[in-house]
Amino acid sequence: QGITLYHDPPSDRNQNQGIHIEMGDPALVAELCGVPVISDLRANDVAAGGHGAPLSAYVDYLLFSHDRLYRALQNIGGIANVTAMPPGCSLEDIICFDTGPGNMVIDGVVRRLTGGRKQFDEDGLWAAQGRVNRELLEQLLRHPYLERPLPKTTGREDFGEEFVDQVMVKSQELGLNSADIVATVTAYTAECMAYHYRRFLYPRGQVDEVILGGGGTKNKTLLAFVRKCLAPAAVKTHEDFGIPNEAREAMTWTILADETIQGLPANVPRTSGARHPALLGRITFPWRGSTSNGVPTGTRKE
């Protein structure tokens, strides 16, 4: 999966036809590694009218759907997203969407407060030293993304540097110290999750288990906020199921890529908003010929 250069999900602004552009050269990877490369997995879903995300829903369902338990797979990356799977559900029954910022706002605030000397709040230690400011938190919870209907996705266009600018200005107006700012935006990530659970998940039943993944699971203060906000659900991590947290994203893309190689669609139209199932990604094959002195066998030397 390449680096996203531009992501504009379907909206009235773009006549409900989104666009997704990634940076990367699959041909170079195929040439250097000598293996087929599956790239740009989001593009076909976007072309079909979807958001191109979250793509993890298909894999979440394969790994964690349960006959008796209502499970929510909550990823906390830069952006946080959830896959909700009621007991005994089919692939068409699940819902999956972005709940708002994951680490993005926390990291942005930490970089701003330290002048770039720190990139993130390691283990959540800085947030643990502060107090959540309810006035700032309530202001942040008025962000219009929270009110958007499903399907929905978000990114830096909503919670990037411009949003961090707003956080810093409001924090200065309230006279907050650094630790309180970090604590408040950390709580904000958890509160955004809780808001979306109340709005979209709980009407389908009480969630039994929340299974966390992503880099945010290393932030102990964030995890404490999540457990408090999502109680009484049991909050677990992928490690509790024998899956190293660092390996989960790689597993997701590997499974999706394998479905593409097999010619099987792996988007979930109900969650992405696509008009139909889509074969994800583009396949770039390597040159299969052997070489001699740098010249592929079967080619002609003048």
PDB file of C-alpha atoms in Angstrom:
ATOM      1  CA  GLN A   1       0.000   0.000   0.000  1.00  0.00           C
ATOM      2  CA  GLY A   2       1.514   3.302  -1.087  1.00  0.00           C
ATOM      3  CA  ILE A   3       1.591   6.680   0.618  1.00  0.00           C
ATOM      4  CA  THR A   4      -1.657   8.591   0.147  1.00  0.00           C
ATOM      5  CA  LEU A   5      -1.052  11.839  -1.720  1.00  0.00           C
ATOM      6  CA  TYR A   6      -4.682  12.900  -2.017  1.00  0.00           C
ATOM      7  CA  HIS A   7      -7.955  11.454  -0.755  1.00  0.00           C
ATOM      8  CA  ASP A   8     -11.286  13.128  -1.457  1.00  0.00           C
ATOM      9  CA  PRO A   9     -14.220  10.837  -0.583  1.00  0.00           C
ATOM     10  CA  PRO A  10     -17.579  11.131  -2.384  1.00  0.00           C
ATOM     11  CA  SER A  11     -19.539  14.229  -1.415  1.00  0.00           C
ATOM     12  CA  ASP A  12     -21.862  16.852  -2.844  1.00  0.00           C
ATOM     13  CA  ARG A  13     -18.770  18.934  -3.526  1.00  0.00           C
ATOM     14  CA  ASN A  14     -17.416  16.426  -6.066  1.00  0.00           C
ATOM     15  CA  GLN A  15     -20.784  15.201  -7.412  1.00  0.00           C
ATOM     16  CA  ASN A  16     -20.417  12.051  -5.269  1.00  0.00           C
ATOM     17  CA  GLN A  17     -17.450  10.780  -7.250  1.00  0.00           C
ATOM     18  CA  GLY A  18     -14.381  10.611  -5.033  1.00  0.00           C
ATOM     19  CA  ILE A  19     -10.735  10.365  -5.959  1.00  0.00           C
ATOM     20  CA  HIS A  20      -7.777   8.624  -4.327  1.00  0.00           C
ATOM     21  CA  ILE A  21      -4.159   9.076  -5.425  1.00  0.00           C
ATOM     22  CA  GLU A  22      -1.189   7.195  -3.995  1.00  0.00           C
ATOM     23  CA  MET A  23       2.550   7.572  -4.421  1.00  0.00           C
ATOM     24  CA  GLY A  24       4.647   4.528  -5.233  1.00  0.00           C
ATOM     25  CA  ASP A  25       6.103   2.546  -8.131  1.00  0.00           C
ATOM     26  CA  PRO A  26       4.915  -1.089  -8.131  1.00  0.00           C
ATOM     27  CA  ALA A  27       6.883  -1.786 -11.311  1.00  0.00           C
ATOM     28  CA  LEU A  28      10.150  -0.966  -9.547  1.00  0.00           C
ATOM     29  CA  VAL A  29       9.257  -3.210  -6.582  1.00  0.00           C
ATOM     30  CA  ALA A  30       8.326  -6.054  -8.964  1.00  0.00           C
ATOM     31  CA  GLU A  31      11.607  -5.622 -10.834  1.00  0.00           C
ATOM     32  CA  LEU A  32      13.753  -5.546  -7.708  1.00  0.00           C
ATOM     33  CA  CYS A  33      11.983  -8.349  -5.841  1.00  0.00           C
ATOM     34  CA  GLY A  34      11.004 -10.567  -8.750  1.00  0.00           C
ATOM     35  CA  VAL A  35       7.458 -11.130  -7.461  1.00  0.00           C
ATOM     36  CA  PRO A  36       3.992  -9.907  -8.470  1.00  0.00           C
ATOM     37  CA  VAL A  37       3.001  -6.678  -6.709  1.00  0.00           C
ATOM     38  CA  ILE A  38      -0.578  -5.733  -5.849  1.00  0.00           C
ATOM     39  CA  SER A  39      -0.886  -1.978  -5.375  1.00  0.00           C
ATOM     40  CA  ASP A  40      -3.382   0.863  -5.127  1.00  0.00           C
ATOM     41  CA  LEU A  41      -6.020  -1.259  -3.414  1.00  0.00           C
ATOM     42  CA  ARG A  42      -8.414   1.609  -2.755  1.00  0.00           C
ATOM     43  CA  ALA A  43      -8.773   2.953  -6.299  1.00  0.00           C
ATOM     44  CA  ASN A  44     -11.351   0.504  -7.693  1.00  0.00           C
ATOM     45  CA  ASP A  45     -13.671   0.946  -4.718  1.00  0.00           C
ATOM     46  CA  VAL A  46     -13.457   4.728  -5.134  1.00  0.00           C
ATOM     47  CA  ALA A  47     -14.107   4.413  -8.875  1.00  0.00           C
ATOM     48  CA  ALA A  48     -17.258   2.446  -8.007  1.00  0.00           C
ATOM     49  CA  GLY A  49     -18.514   5.343  -5.900  1.00  0.00           C
ATOM     50  CA  GLY A  50     -17.078   4.200  -2.570  1.00  0.00           C
ATOM     51  CA  HIS A  51     -14.783   5.831  -0.053  1.00  0.00           C
ATOM     52  CA  GLY A  52     -11.968   3.331  -0.643  1.00  0.00           C
ATOM     53  CA  ALA A  53     -11.994   2.722   3.088  1.00  0.00           C
ATOM     54  CA  PRO A  54     -12.076   1.138   5.511  1.00  0.00           C
ATOM     55  CA  LEU A  55     -10.749  -1.897   3.644  1.00  0.00           C
ATOM     56  CA  SER A  56     -10.046  -3.848   6.828  1.00  0.00           C
ATOM     57  CA  ALA A  57     -13.735  -4.803   7.185  1.00  0.00           C
ATOM     58  CA  TYR A  58     -13.406  -7.892   4.970  1.00  0.00           C
ATOM     59  CA  VAL A  59     -10.430  -9.208   6.960  1.00  0.00           C
ATOM     60  CA  ASP A  60     -11.985  -8.274  10.312  1.00  0.00           C
ATOM     61  CA  TYR A  61     -14.959 -10.414   9.394  1.00  0.00           C
ATOM     62  CA  LEU A  62     -12.820 -13.390   8.343  1.00  0.00           C
ATOM     63  CA  LEU A  63     -10.752 -13.279  11.539  1.00  0.00           C
ATOM     64  CA  PHE A  64     -13.174 -12.242  14.268  1.00  0.00           C
ATOM     65  CA  SER A  65     -16.864 -12.715  13.443  1.00  0.00           C
ATOM     66  CA  HIS A  66     -18.529 -14.830  16.152  1.00  0.00           C
ATOM     67  CA  ASP A  67     -21.751 -16.826  16.488  1.00  0.00           C
ATOM     68  CA  ARG A  68     -22.615 -15.514  19.970  1.00  0.00           C
ATOM     69  CA  LEU A  69     -20.592 -12.349  20.651  1.00  0.00           C
ATOM     70  CA  TYR A  70     -21.149  -8.827  19.355  1.00  0.00           C
ATOM     71  CA  ARG A  71     -17.627  -7.693  18.533  1.00  0.00           C
ATOM     72  CA  ALA A  72     -16.236  -4.317  17.527  1.00  0.00           C
ATOM     73  CA  LEU A  73     -12.797  -4.286  15.876  1.00  0.00           C
ATOM     74  CA  GLN A  74     -11.379  -0.863  16.745  1.00  0.00           C
ATOM     75  CA  ASN A  75      -8.241   0.211  14.938  1.00  0.00           C
ATOM     76  CA  ILE A  76      -6.300   3.202  16.278  1.00  0.00           C
ATOM     77  CA  GLY A  77      -3.897   4.386  13.615  1.00  0.00           C
ATOM     78  CA  GLY A  78      -3.565   7.980  12.500  1.00  0.00           C
ATOM     79  CA  ILE A  79      -7.317   7.814  12.007  1.00  0.00           C
ATOM     80  CA  ALA A  80      -9.464   5.439  14.085  1.00  0.00           C
ATOM     81  CA  ASN A  81     -11.952   3.088  12.457  1.00  0.00           C
ATOM     82  CA  VAL A  82     -14.316   0.414  13.705  1.00  0.00           C
ATOM     83  CA  THR A  83     -15.839  -2.737  12.228  1.00  0.00           C
ATOM     84  CA  ALA A  84     -19.009  -3.766  14.063  1.00  0.00           C
ATOM     85  CA  MET A  85     -20.093  -7.414  13.825  1.00  0.00           C
ATOM     86  CA  PRO A  86     -23.267  -8.518  15.619  1.00  0.00           C
ATOM     87  CA  PRO A  87     -23.424 -12.210  16.609  1.00  0.00           C
ATOM     88  CA  GLY A  88     -23.976 -14.575  13.697  1.00  0.00           C
ATOM     89  CA  CYS A  89     -23.762 -11.771  11.140  1.00  0.00           C
ATOM     90  CA  SER A  90     -23.026 -12.206   7.454  1.00  0.00           C
ATOM     91  CA  LEU A  91     -20.532 -10.058   5.559  1.00  0.00           C
ATOM     92  CA  GLU A  92     -23.442  -7.931   4.356  1.00  0.00           C
ATOM     93  CA  ASP A  93     -24.562  -7.263   7.961  1.00  0.00           C
ATOM     94  CA  ILE A  94     -21.382  -5.571   9.230  1.00  0.00           C
ATOM     95  CA  ILE A  95     -20.828  -1.839   9.394  1.00  0.00           C
ATOM     96  CA  CYS A  96     -17.411  -0.214   9.233  1.00  0.00           C
ATOM     97  CA  PHE A  97     -16.454   3.455   9.320  1.00  0.00           C
ATOM     98  CA  ASP A  98     -13.950   5.950  10.685  1.00  0.00           C
ATOM     99  CA  THR A  99     -14.718   7.116  14.217  1.00  0.00           C
ATOM    100  CA  GLY A 100     -12.491  10.194  13.872  1.00  0.00           C
ATOM    101  CA  PRO A 101      -8.899  10.859  14.889  1.00  0.00           C
ATOM    102  CA  GLY A 102      -6.735   8.100  16.303  1.00  0.00           C
ATOM    103  CA  ASN A 103      -3.178   9.235  16.942  1.00  0.00           C
ATOM    104  CA  MET A 104      -3.248  12.045  14.384  1.00  0.00           C
ATOM    105  CA  VAL A 105      -4.311  14.916  16.625  1.00  0.00           C
ATOM    106  CA  ILE A 106      -2.291  13.685  19.620  1.00  0.00           C
ATOM    107  CA  ASP A 107       0.861  13.431  17.495  1.00  0.00           C
ATOM    108  CA  GLY A 108       0.228  16.795  15.872  1.00  0.00           C
ATOM    109  CA  VAL A 109      -0.168  18.515  19.224  1.00  0.00           C
ATOM    110  CA  VAL A 110       2.966  16.856  20.644  1.00  0.00           C
ATOM    111  CA  ARG A 111       5.021  17.985  17.630  1.00  0.00           C
ATOM    112  CA  ARG A 112       3.667  21.507  17.967  1.00  0.00           C
ATOM    113  CA  LEU A 113       4.346  21.720  21.710  1.00  0.00           C
ATOM    114  CA  THR A 114       7.919  20.414  21.370  1.00  0.00           C
ATOM    115  CA  GLY A 115       8.867  22.210  18.187  1.00  0.00           C
ATOM    116  CA  GLY A 116       9.209  18.854  16.453  1.00  0.00           C
ATOM    117  CA  ARG A 117      11.589  17.374  19.012  1.00  0.00           C
ATOM    118  CA  LYS A 118       9.012  14.700  19.840  1.00  0.00           C
ATOM    119  CA  GLN A 119       6.747  13.005  17.313  1.00  0.00           C
ATOM    120  CA  PHE A 120       4.334  11.297  19.717  1.00  0.00           C
ATOM    121  CA  ASP A 121       3.439  10.891  23.384  1.00  0.00           C
ATOM    122  CA  GLU A 122       5.388   7.760  24.283  1.00  0.00           C
ATOM    123  CA  ASP A 123       3.255   5.360  26.366  1.00  0.00           C
ATOM    124  CA  GLY A 124       0.848   8.255  26.988  1.00  0.00           C
ATOM    125  CA  LEU A 125       3.077   9.508  29.820  1.00  0.00           C
ATOM    126  CA  TRP A 126       2.622  13.199  29.009  1.00  0.00           C
ATOM    127  CA  ALA A 127      -1.170  12.894  28.884  1.00  0.00           C
ATOM    128  CA  ALA A 128      -1.089  11.031  32.212  1.00  0.00           C
ATOM    129  CA  GLN A 129       0.417  14.121  33.849  1.00  0.00           C
ATOM    130  CA  GLY A 130      -2.409  16.400  32.726  1.00  0.00           C
ATOM    131  CA  ARG A 131      -6.100  16.897  33.342  1.00  0.00           C
ATOM    132  CA  VAL A 132      -8.806  16.800  30.703  1.00  0.00           C
ATOM    133  CA  ASN A 133     -10.288  20.230  30.119  1.00  0.00           C
ATOM    134  CA  ARG A 134     -14.021  19.713  29.639  1.00  0.00           C
ATOM    135  CA  GLU A 135     -14.582  23.065  27.927  1.00  0.00           C
ATOM    136  CA  LEU A 136     -11.993  22.365  25.233  1.00  0.00           C
ATOM    137  CA  LEU A 137     -13.213  18.777  24.877  1.00  0.00           C
ATOM    138  CA  GLU A 138     -16.806  19.901  24.356  1.00  0.00           C
ATOM    139  CA  GLN A 139     -15.698  22.373  21.690  1.00  0.00           C
ATOM    140  CA  LEU A 140     -13.765  19.688  19.841  1.00  0.00           C
ATOM    141  CA  LEU A 141     -16.733  17.317  19.987  1.00  0.00           C
ATOM    142  CA  ARG A 142     -18.724  19.800  17.884  1.00  0.00           C
ATOM    143  CA  HIS A 143     -16.669  18.891  14.817  1.00  0.00           C
ATOM    144  CA  PRO A 144     -19.083  18.360  11.879  1.00  0.00           C
ATOM    145  CA  TYR A 145     -17.559  14.976  11.012  1.00  0.00           C
ATOM    146  CA  LEU A 146     -19.273  13.449  14.024  1.00  0.00           C
ATOM    147  CA  GLU A 147     -22.695  14.356  12.602  1.00  0.00           C
ATOM    148  CA  ARG A 148     -22.135  12.913   9.126  1.00  0.00           C
ATOM    149  CA  PRO A 149     -24.175   9.818   8.214  1.00  0.00           C
ATOM    150  CA  LEU A 150     -22.768   6.473   7.140  1.00  0.00           C
ATOM    151  CA  PRO A 151     -20.852   5.523   5.082  1.00  0.00           C
ATOM    152  CA  LYS A 152     -18.110   7.914   6.078  1.00  0.00           C
ATOM    153  CA  THR A 153     -14.359   8.210   6.208  1.00  0.00           C
ATOM    154  CA  THR A 154     -12.019  10.982   7.248  1.00  0.00           C
ATOM    155  CA  GLY A 155      -8.355  11.965   7.265  1.00  0.00           C
ATOM    156  CA  ARG A 156      -6.020  14.941   7.312  1.00  0.00           C
ATOM    157  CA  GLU A 157      -8.614  17.028   5.514  1.00  0.00           C
ATOM    158  CA  ASP A 158     -10.590  17.030   8.785  1.00  0.00           C
ATOM    159  CA  PHE A 159      -8.041  16.344  11.546  1.00  0.00           C
ATOM    160  CA  GLY A 160      -4.683  17.432  10.125  1.00  0.00           C
ATOM    161  CA  GLU A 161      -2.585  20.534  10.710  1.00  0.00           C
ATOM    162  CA  GLU A 162      -5.449  23.005  10.347  1.00  0.00           C
ATOM    163  CA  PHE A 163      -7.354  21.219  13.089  1.00  0.00           C
ATOM    164  CA  VAL A 164      -4.245  21.187  15.299  1.00  0.00           C
ATOM    165  CA  ASP A 165      -3.977  24.958  14.699  1.00  0.00           C
ATOM    166  CA  GLN A 166      -7.507  25.348  16.068  1.00  0.00           C
ATOM    167  CA  VAL A 167      -6.705  23.181  19.098  1.00  0.00           C
ATOM    168  CA  MET A 168      -3.653  25.289  19.928  1.00  0.00           C
ATOM    169  CA  VAL A 169      -5.515  28.594  19.574  1.00  0.00           C
ATOM    170  CA  LYS A 170      -8.400  27.428  21.781  1.00  0.00           C
ATOM    171  CA  SER A 171      -5.979  25.997  24.333  1.00  0.00           C
ATOM    172  CA  GLN A 172      -4.137  29.287  24.557  1.00  0.00           C
ATOM    173  CA  GLU A 173      -7.415  31.155  25.038  1.00  0.00           C
ATOM    174  CA  LEU A 174      -8.254  28.818  27.924  1.00  0.00           C
ATOM    175  CA  GLY A 175      -4.784  29.166  29.444  1.00  0.00           C
ATOM    176  CA  LEU A 176      -4.060  25.435  29.399  1.00  0.00           C
ATOM    177  CA  ASN A 177      -0.639  23.995  30.148  1.00  0.00           C
ATOM    178  CA  SER A 178       1.004  21.469  27.823  1.00  0.00           C
ATOM    179  CA  ALA A 179       0.081  18.356  29.788  1.00  0.00           C
ATOM    180  CA  ASP A 180      -3.582  19.383  29.938  1.00  0.00           C
ATOM    181  CA  ILE A 181      -3.660  19.925  26.170  1.00  0.00           C
ATOM    182  CA  VAL A 182      -2.209  16.479  25.479  1.00  0.00           C
ATOM    183  CA  ALA A 183      -4.564  14.869  28.005  1.00  0.00           C
ATOM    184  CA  THR A 184      -7.571  16.569  26.424  1.00  0.00           C
ATOM    185  CA  VAL A 185      -6.834  15.562  22.824  1.00  0.00           C
ATOM    186  CA  THR A 186      -6.090  12.020  24.033  1.00  0.00           C
ATOM    187  CA  ALA A 187      -9.507  11.894  25.683  1.00  0.00           C
ATOM    188  CA  TYR A 188     -10.959  13.348  22.475  1.00  0.00           C
ATOM    189  CA  THR A 189      -9.950  10.268  20.472  1.00  0.00           C
ATOM    190  CA  ALA A 190     -11.756   8.010  22.970  1.00  0.00           C
ATOM    191  CA  GLU A 191     -14.813  10.268  23.202  1.00  0.00           C
ATOM    192  CA  CYS A 192     -15.182  10.277  19.398  1.00  0.00           C
ATOM    193  CA  MET A 193     -15.256   6.483  19.515  1.00  0.00           C
ATOM    194  CA  ALA A 194     -17.868   6.484  22.269  1.00  0.00           C
ATOM    195  CA  TYR A 195     -20.061   8.973  20.411  1.00  0.00           C
ATOM    196  CA  HIS A 196     -20.100   6.814  17.296  1.00  0.00           C
ATOM    197  CA  TYR A 197     -20.734   3.633  19.271  1.00  0.00           C
ATOM    198  CA  ARG A 198     -23.777   5.250  20.885  1.00  0.00           C
ATOM    199  CA  ARG A 199     -25.048   6.526  17.558  1.00  0.00           C
ATOM    200  CA  PHE A 200     -24.450   3.556  15.263  1.00  0.00           C
ATOM    201  CA  LEU A 201     -23.474   0.415  17.216  1.00  0.00           C
ATOM    202  CA  TYR A 202     -25.571   0.326  20.384  1.00  0.00           C
ATOM    203  CA  PRO A 203     -28.923   0.523  18.538  1.00  0.00           C
ATOM    204  CA  ARG A 204     -28.030  -2.957  17.220  1.00  0.00           C
ATOM    205  CA  GLY A 205     -27.307  -4.351  20.685  1.00  0.00           C
ATOM    206  CA  GLN A 206     -24.823  -4.232  23.536  1.00  0.00           C
ATOM    207  CA  VAL A 207     -21.233  -4.686  22.366  1.00  0.00           C
ATOM    208  CA  ASP A 208     -19.619  -7.633  24.185  1.00  0.00           C
ATOM    209  CA  GLU A 209     -15.984  -7.207  23.114  1.00  0.00           C
ATOM    210  CA  VAL A 210     -13.930  -4.364  21.692  1.00  0.00           C
ATOM    211  CA  ILE A 211     -10.721  -5.645  20.087  1.00  0.00           C
ATOM    212  CA  LEU A 212      -8.099  -2.932  19.683  1.00  0.00           C
ATOM    213  CA  GLY A 213      -5.331  -2.744  17.100  1.00  0.00           C
ATOM    214  CA  GLY A 214      -2.953  -0.173  15.682  1.00  0.00           C
ATOM    215  CA  GLY A 215      -0.232   2.010  17.118  1.00  0.00           C
ATOM    216  CA  GLY A 216      -2.606   3.665  19.562  1.00  0.00           C
ATOM    217  CA  THR A 217      -2.650   0.490  21.645  1.00  0.00           C
ATOM    218  CA  LYS A 218       0.816   1.462  22.933  1.00  0.00           C
ATOM    219  CA  ASN A 219      -0.596   4.627  24.500  1.00  0.00           C
ATOM    220  CA  LYS A 220      -1.570   3.479  27.995  1.00  0.00           C
ATOM    221  CA  THR A 221      -3.433   6.663  28.840  1.00  0.00           C
ATOM    222  CA  LEU A 222      -5.493   6.428  25.657  1.00  0.00           C
ATOM    223  CA  LEU A 223      -6.337   2.813  26.450  1.00  0.00           C
ATOM    224  CA  ALA A 224      -7.525   3.823  29.913  1.00  0.00           C
ATOM    225  CA  PHE A 225      -9.816   6.462  28.372  1.00  0.00           C
ATOM    226  CA  VAL A 226     -11.135   3.928  25.829  1.00  0.00           C
ATOM    227  CA  ARG A 227     -11.911   1.351  28.527  1.00  0.00           C
ATOM    228  CA  LYS A 228     -13.781   3.964  30.547  1.00  0.00           C
ATOM    229  CA  CYS A 229     -15.732   5.335  27.573  1.00  0.00           C
ATOM    230  CA  LEU A 230     -16.728   1.928  26.171  1.00  0.00           C
ATOM    231  CA  ALA A 231     -17.588   0.145  29.443  1.00  0.00           C
ATOM    232  CA  PRO A 232     -19.064  -2.370  30.127  1.00  0.00           C
ATOM    233  CA  ALA A 233     -17.657  -3.965  26.952  1.00  0.00           C
ATOM    234  CA  ALA A 234     -14.544  -6.069  27.511  1.00  0.00           C
ATOM    235  CA  VAL A 235     -11.637  -4.266  25.851  1.00  0.00           C
ATOM    236  CA  LYS A 236      -8.975  -6.593  24.425  1.00  0.00           C
ATOM    237  CA  THR A 237      -6.122  -6.391  21.919  1.00  0.00           C
ATOM    238  CA  HIS A 238      -5.064  -8.559  18.996  1.00  0.00           C
ATOM    239  CA  GLU A 239      -2.376 -10.084  21.219  1.00  0.00           C
ATOM    240  CA  ASP A 240      -5.152 -11.669  23.274  1.00  0.00           C
ATOM    241  CA  PHE A 241      -5.970 -13.705  20.154  1.00  0.00           C
ATOM    242  CA  GLY A 242      -2.388 -14.615  19.284  1.00  0.00           C
ATOM    243  CA  ILE A 243      -1.926 -11.943  16.615  1.00  0.00           C
ATOM    244  CA  PRO A 244       1.034  -9.579  17.163  1.00  0.00           C
ATOM    245  CA  ASN A 245      -0.254  -6.034  16.956  1.00  0.00           C
ATOM    246  CA  GLU A 246       2.629  -5.071  14.669  1.00  0.00           C
ATOM    247  CA  ALA A 247       1.628  -7.828  12.227  1.00  0.00           C
ATOM    248  CA  ARG A 248      -2.087  -7.090  11.901  1.00  0.00           C
ATOM    249  CA  GLU A 249      -1.878  -4.439   9.189  1.00  0.00           C
ATOM    250  CA  ALA A 250       0.524  -6.565   7.155  1.00  0.00           C
ATOM    251  CA  MET A 251      -1.901  -9.487   7.537  1.00  0.00           C
ATOM    252  CA  THR A 252      -4.752  -7.318   6.288  1.00  0.00           C
ATOM    253  CA  TRP A 253      -2.996  -6.222   3.094  1.00  0.00           C
ATOM    254  CA  THR A 254      -1.663  -9.730   2.471  1.00  0.00           C
ATOM    255  CA  ILE A 255      -5.131 -11.283   2.674  1.00  0.00           C
ATOM    256  CA  LEU A 256      -6.630  -8.562   0.472  1.00  0.00           C
ATOM    257  CA  ALA A 257      -3.834  -8.980  -2.060  1.00  0.00           C
ATOM    258  CA  ASP A 258      -4.381 -12.745  -2.122  1.00  0.00           C
ATOM    259  CA  GLU A 259      -8.077 -12.234  -2.871  1.00  0.00           C
ATOM    260  CA  THR A 260      -7.075  -9.994  -5.781  1.00  0.00           C
ATOM    261  CA  ILE A 261      -4.703 -12.643  -7.149  1.00  0.00           C
ATOM    262  CA  GLN A 262      -7.580 -15.148  -6.910  1.00  0.00           C
ATOM    263  CA  GLY A 263      -9.883 -12.770  -8.798  1.00  0.00           C
ATOM    264  CA  LEU A 264     -12.204 -12.264  -5.816  1.00  0.00           C
ATOM    265  CA  PRO A 265     -13.691  -8.905  -4.766  1.00  0.00           C
ATOM    266  CA  ALA A 266     -12.765  -7.931  -1.193  1.00  0.00           C
ATOM    267  CA  ASN A 267     -14.430  -4.589  -0.613  1.00  0.00           C
ATOM    268  CA  VAL A 268     -17.647  -4.454   1.403  1.00  0.00           C
ATOM    269  CA  PRO A 269     -19.992  -2.121  -0.515  1.00  0.00           C
ATOM    270  CA  ARG A 270     -22.253  -1.557   2.489  1.00  0.00           C
ATOM    271  CA  THR A 271     -19.365  -0.134   4.498  1.00  0.00           C
ATOM    272  CA  SER A 272     -17.480   1.751   1.786  1.00  0.00           C
ATOM    273  CA  GLY A 273     -20.515   3.060  -0.098  1.00  0.00           C
ATOM    274  CA  ALA A 274     -19.449   1.486  -3.403  1.00  0.00           C
ATOM    275  CA  ARG A 275     -22.180   0.662  -5.890  1.00  0.00           C
ATOM    276  CA  HIS A 276     -20.992  -2.927  -6.258  1.00  0.00           C
ATOM    277  CA  PRO A 277     -18.250  -5.385  -5.213  1.00  0.00           C
ATOM    278  CA  ALA A 278     -14.832  -4.530  -6.618  1.00  0.00           C
ATOM    279  CA  LEU A 279     -11.625  -6.387  -7.327  1.00  0.00           C
ATOM    280  CA  LEU A 280      -9.115  -4.402  -5.305  1.00  0.00           C
ATOM    281  CA  GLY A 281      -5.860  -3.104  -6.665  1.00  0.00           C
ATOM    282  CA  ARG A 282      -3.671  -3.456  -9.720  1.00  0.00           C
ATOM    283  CA  ILE A 283      -1.350  -6.362 -10.407  1.00  0.00           C
ATOM    284  CA  THR A 284       2.159  -5.737 -11.715  1.00  0.00           C
ATOM    285  CA  PHE A 285       4.038  -8.847 -12.811  1.00  0.00           C
ATOM    286  CA  PRO A 286       7.843  -9.109 -12.856  1.00  0.00           C
ATOM    287  CA  TRP A 287       9.920 -10.215 -15.822  1.00  0.00           C
ATOM    288  CA  ARG A 288      10.095 -13.994 -15.644  1.00  0.00           C
ATOM    289  CA  GLY A 289      13.103 -14.533 -17.924  1.00  0.00           C
ATOM    290  CA  SER A 290      16.562 -15.352 -16.597  1.00  0.00           C
ATOM    291  CA  THR A 291      19.419 -12.973 -17.336  1.00  0.00           C
ATOM    292  CA  SER A 292      22.970 -13.338 -18.613  1.00  0.00           C
ATOM    293  CA  ASN A 293      25.320 -10.400 -18.268  1.00  0.00           C
ATOM    294  CA  GLY A 294      22.318  -8.222 -17.643  1.00  0.00           C
ATOM    295  CA  VAL A 295      20.561  -9.242 -20.912  1.00  0.00           C
ATOM    296  CA  PRO A 296      17.265 -11.192 -20.508  1.00  0.00           C
ATOM    297  CA  THR A 297      17.286 -14.620 -22.166  1.00  0.00           C
ATOM    298  CA  GLY A 298      15.365 -14.628 -25.433  1.00  0.00           C
ATOM    299  CA  THR A 299      16.199 -11.040 -26.326  1.00  0.00           C
ATOM    300  CA  ARG A 300      18.415 -10.183 -29.219  1.00  0.00           C
ATOM    301  CA  LYS A 301      21.907  -8.730 -29.034  1.00  0.00           C
ATOM    302  CA  GLU A 302      22.997  -6.748 -32.056  1.00  0.00           C
TER     303      GLU A 302
END
